[in-house]
mmCIF file of C-alpha atoms in Angstrom:
data_model
loop_
_atom_site.group_PDB
_atom_site.id
_atom_site.type_symbol
_atom_site.label_atom_id
_atom_site.label_comp_id
_atom_site.label_asym_id
_atom_site.label_seq_id
_atom_site.Cartn_x
_atom_site.Cartn_y
_atom_site.Cartn_z
ATOM 1 C CA MET A 1 -0.230 20.772 -16.884
ATOM 2 C CA ALA A 2 2.736 22.814 -15.643
ATOM 3 C CA LYS A 3 2.716 26.584 -15.927
ATOM 4 C CA LEU A 4 4.508 27.894 -19.012
ATOM 5 C CA ILE A 5 7.491 30.118 -18.145
ATOM 6 C CA VAL A 6 8.441 32.751 -20.738
ATOM 7 C CA ASN A 7 11.504 34.981 -20.358
ATOM 8 C CA ASN A 8 11.496 36.948 -23.622
ATOM 9 C CA TYR A 9 9.892 37.523 -27.005
ATOM 10 C CA GLU A 10 11.816 34.721 -28.708
ATOM 11 C CA GLU A 11 10.646 32.092 -26.219
ATOM 12 C CA LEU A 12 7.015 33.080 -26.710
ATOM 13 C CA ALA A 13 7.364 33.380 -30.516
ATOM 14 C CA ALA A 14 8.744 29.813 -30.643
ATOM 15 C CA ARG A 15 5.296 28.623 -29.514
ATOM 16 C CA LEU A 16 3.330 30.174 -32.386
ATOM 17 C CA GLY A 17 0.417 27.912 -33.314
ATOM 18 C CA GLU A 18 0.797 25.815 -30.164
ATOM 19 C CA LYS A 19 -1.441 25.175 -27.215
ATOM 20 C CA LEU A 20 0.013 27.173 -24.343
ATOM 21 C CA GLY A 21 -1.956 25.395 -21.656
ATOM 22 C CA GLU A 22 -5.132 25.207 -19.675
ATOM 23 C CA SER A 23 -6.082 26.628 -16.309
ATOM 24 C CA GLU A 24 -7.468 24.828 -13.302
ATOM 25 C CA TRP A 25 -11.237 24.436 -13.074
ATOM 26 C CA LEU A 26 -12.877 27.406 -11.345
ATOM 27 C CA ALA A 27 -16.278 27.239 -9.646
ATOM 28 C CA VAL A 28 -18.837 29.868 -10.627
ATOM 29 C CA ASP A 29 -21.143 29.861 -7.607
ATOM 30 C CA GLN A 30 -24.094 32.091 -6.780
ATOM 31 C CA GLU A 31 -22.029 34.242 -4.423
ATOM 32 C CA ARG A 32 -19.577 35.104 -7.235
ATOM 33 C CA VAL A 33 -22.512 35.909 -9.561
ATOM 34 C CA ASN A 34 -24.164 38.108 -6.915
ATOM 35 C CA LEU A 35 -20.927 39.988 -6.217
ATOM 36 C CA PHE A 36 -20.492 40.612 -9.958
ATOM 37 C CA ALA A 37 -24.099 41.840 -10.164
ATOM 38 C CA ASP A 38 -23.393 44.271 -7.327
ATOM 39 C CA ALA A 39 -20.151 45.471 -8.921
ATOM 40 C CA THR A 40 -21.725 46.065 -12.350
ATOM 41 C CA LEU A 41 -25.236 47.080 -11.232
ATOM 42 C CA ASP A 42 -26.632 44.287 -13.448
ATOM 43 C CA HIS A 43 -29.203 42.539 -11.256
ATOM 44 C CA GLN A 44 -31.232 40.903 -14.023
ATOM 45 C CA TRP A 45 -33.309 38.134 -12.432
ATOM 46 C CA ILE A 46 -31.808 35.369 -14.587
ATOM 47 C CA HIS A 47 -28.525 35.966 -12.739
ATOM 48 C CA VAL A 48 -29.611 36.646 -9.161
ATOM 49 C CA ASP A 49 -33.133 35.339 -8.476
ATOM 50 C CA GLN A 50 -32.700 31.611 -7.908
ATOM 51 C CA GLU A 51 -36.378 30.888 -7.184
ATOM 52 C CA ARG A 52 -37.660 32.711 -10.245
ATOM 53 C CA ALA A 53 -34.964 31.137 -12.435
ATOM 54 C CA LYS A 54 -36.029 27.633 -11.338
ATOM 55 C CA VAL A 55 -39.515 28.366 -12.692
ATOM 56 C CA GLU A 56 -39.110 30.849 -15.557
ATOM 57 C CA SER A 57 -35.612 30.314 -16.955
ATOM 58 C CA PRO A 58 -35.178 27.858 -19.827
ATOM 59 C CA TYR A 59 -32.080 26.657 -17.912
ATOM 60 C CA LYS A 60 -34.006 26.078 -14.632
ATOM 61 C CA SER A 61 -31.120 27.786 -12.863
ATOM 62 C CA THR A 62 -29.498 31.164 -12.568
ATOM 63 C CA ILE A 63 -26.662 31.761 -15.013
ATOM 64 C CA ALA A 64 -23.439 33.734 -14.795
ATOM 65 C CA HIS A 65 -23.239 37.038 -16.606
ATOM 66 C CA GLY A 66 -21.373 36.623 -19.890
ATOM 67 C CA TYR A 67 -19.091 39.450 -18.849
ATOM 68 C CA LEU A 68 -18.393 37.712 -15.541
ATOM 69 C CA THR A 69 -17.131 34.733 -17.520
ATOM 70 C CA LEU A 70 -14.972 37.083 -19.609
ATOM 71 C CA SER A 71 -13.700 38.918 -16.515
ATOM 72 C CA LEU A 72 -12.273 35.669 -15.145
ATOM 73 C CA LEU A 73 -9.969 35.309 -18.174
ATOM 74 C CA PRO A 74 -7.014 37.269 -16.657
ATOM 75 C CA HIS A 75 -7.058 35.127 -13.499
ATOM 76 C CA MET A 76 -7.142 31.905 -15.498
ATOM 77 C CA TRP A 77 -4.505 33.227 -17.951
ATOM 78 C CA GLN A 78 -2.117 33.763 -15.020
ATOM 79 C CA GLU A 79 -2.559 30.093 -14.101
ATOM 80 C CA ILE A 80 -1.298 29.142 -17.581
ATOM 81 C CA ILE A 81 1.669 31.452 -18.113
ATOM 82 C CA GLU A 82 4.282 33.272 -16.075
ATOM 83 C CA VAL A 83 6.148 35.984 -17.980
ATOM 84 C CA HIS A 84 9.509 37.136 -16.609
ATOM 85 C CA ASN A 85 11.663 40.171 -17.493
ATOM 86 C CA LEU A 86 8.569 42.272 -17.982
ATOM 87 C CA LYS A 87 8.191 46.027 -17.468
ATOM 88 C CA MET A 88 4.435 45.827 -17.965
ATOM 89 C CA MET A 89 1.619 44.058 -19.768
ATOM 90 C CA VAL A 90 -1.376 45.779 -21.376
ATOM 91 C CA ASN A 91 -4.727 44.279 -22.337
ATOM 92 C CA TYR A 92 -4.934 45.535 -25.918
ATOM 93 C CA GLY A 93 -8.187 44.102 -27.240
ATOM 94 C CA MET A 94 -10.614 41.290 -27.954
ATOM 95 C CA ASP A 95 -11.506 39.978 -31.387
ATOM 96 C CA LYS A 96 -13.988 37.421 -32.700
ATOM 97 C CA MET A 97 -15.419 37.004 -29.203
ATOM 98 C CA ARG A 98 -18.534 34.839 -29.030
ATOM 99 C CA PHE A 99 -20.634 33.649 -26.119
ATOM 100 C CA GLY A 100 -21.439 30.068 -27.073
ATOM 101 C CA LYS A 101 -23.216 28.598 -24.065
ATOM 102 C CA PRO A 102 -24.449 30.035 -20.765
ATOM 103 C CA VAL A 103 -22.605 29.104 -17.589
ATOM 104 C CA LEU A 104 -25.139 27.724 -15.125
ATOM 105 C CA THR A 105 -24.487 28.807 -11.572
ATOM 106 C CA GLY A 106 -22.648 26.005 -9.794
ATOM 107 C CA SER A 107 -20.693 25.030 -12.920
ATOM 108 C CA ARG A 108 -16.930 24.964 -13.213
ATOM 109 C CA ILE A 109 -15.041 26.641 -16.046
ATOM 110 C CA ARG A 110 -11.456 26.682 -17.315
ATOM 111 C CA LEU A 111 -9.401 28.518 -19.902
ATOM 112 C CA VAL A 112 -7.663 26.790 -22.805
ATOM 113 C CA ALA A 113 -5.201 29.034 -24.660
ATOM 114 C CA ASN A 114 -3.245 28.844 -27.916
ATOM 115 C CA LEU A 115 -0.763 31.334 -29.383
ATOM 116 C CA ASP A 116 -2.556 32.498 -32.541
ATOM 117 C CA SER A 117 -0.268 35.372 -33.591
ATOM 118 C CA ILE A 118 2.786 37.273 -32.415
ATOM 119 C CA GLU A 119 4.526 40.431 -33.627
ATOM 120 C CA ASN A 120 7.504 42.467 -32.505
ATOM 121 C CA LEU A 121 6.389 46.099 -32.688
ATOM 122 C CA ARG A 122 9.652 48.008 -32.154
ATOM 123 C CA GLY A 123 10.407 46.086 -28.980
ATOM 124 C CA ILE A 124 6.811 45.558 -27.849
ATOM 125 C CA CYS A 125 5.497 42.015 -28.095
ATOM 126 C CA LYS A 126 1.926 41.906 -29.467
ATOM 127 C CA ALA A 127 0.512 38.432 -28.762
ATOM 128 C CA GLY A 128 -2.852 37.163 -29.986
ATOM 129 C CA ILE A 129 -4.129 34.419 -27.710
ATOM 130 C CA LYS A 130 -6.904 32.260 -29.113
ATOM 131 C CA PHE A 131 -8.922 31.243 -26.100
ATOM 132 C CA GLN A 132 -11.826 29.061 -25.142
ATOM 133 C CA ILE A 133 -13.504 29.113 -21.772
ATOM 134 C CA GLU A 134 -14.854 25.611 -21.349
ATOM 135 C CA ILE A 135 -17.647 24.434 -19.069
ATOM 136 C CA GLU A 136 -16.917 21.174 -17.290
ATOM 137 C CA GLY A 137 -18.923 18.362 -18.866
ATOM 138 C CA GLU A 138 -20.052 20.416 -21.895
ATOM 139 C CA ARG A 139 -18.846 20.130 -25.481
ATOM 140 C CA LYS A 140 -19.597 23.709 -26.521
ATOM 141 C CA PRO A 141 -17.489 26.462 -24.904
ATOM 142 C CA ALA A 142 -19.014 29.248 -22.848
ATOM 143 C CA LEU A 143 -16.849 31.829 -24.579
ATOM 144 C CA GLU A 144 -14.195 31.952 -27.266
ATOM 145 C CA GLY A 145 -12.220 34.574 -29.103
ATOM 146 C CA ILE A 146 -8.796 36.149 -29.453
ATOM 147 C CA ALA A 147 -7.337 38.223 -26.623
ATOM 148 C CA THR A 148 -4.500 40.539 -27.600
ATOM 149 C CA PHE A 149 -1.869 41.432 -25.016
ATOM 150 C CA LEU A 150 1.088 43.802 -25.303
ATOM 151 C CA TYR A 151 4.158 42.616 -23.401
ATOM 152 C CA TYR A 152 6.859 45.198 -22.714
ATOM 153 C CA PHE A 153 9.968 43.137 -22.046
ATOM 154 C CA GLU A 154 12.959 44.720 -20.275
#
């Protein structure tokens, strides 16, 4: 699917209720999980100890941190949309966020995004993006919710 190009509020607002796109599949390997553990100081064994996870984890594998999965959303979002004529963009909030299924290390994930809501707040575009982070080959998403972004168009 081609990247969506948006030049102004009106072009984005015209897509209310629509699927905006989906990102490429992204591998979540053990190195990425370990680097996230180092960055966040969260070295829980279920994420970083492959041998122990094979024996003691109900998944028989290490799993990605839920917040690692969430942290990949901005990267995947940029694969879906390119916004022009922008002074800045602000991450405003997350609503109704749920972790549905763990991401086993070695899995691939992608973002699917829909425009759930949009408002013009005195020249600031407040966009609610309903998202799902899917796991390749799984029916249930790893993560879903609504991400709210503020777009300051020129």
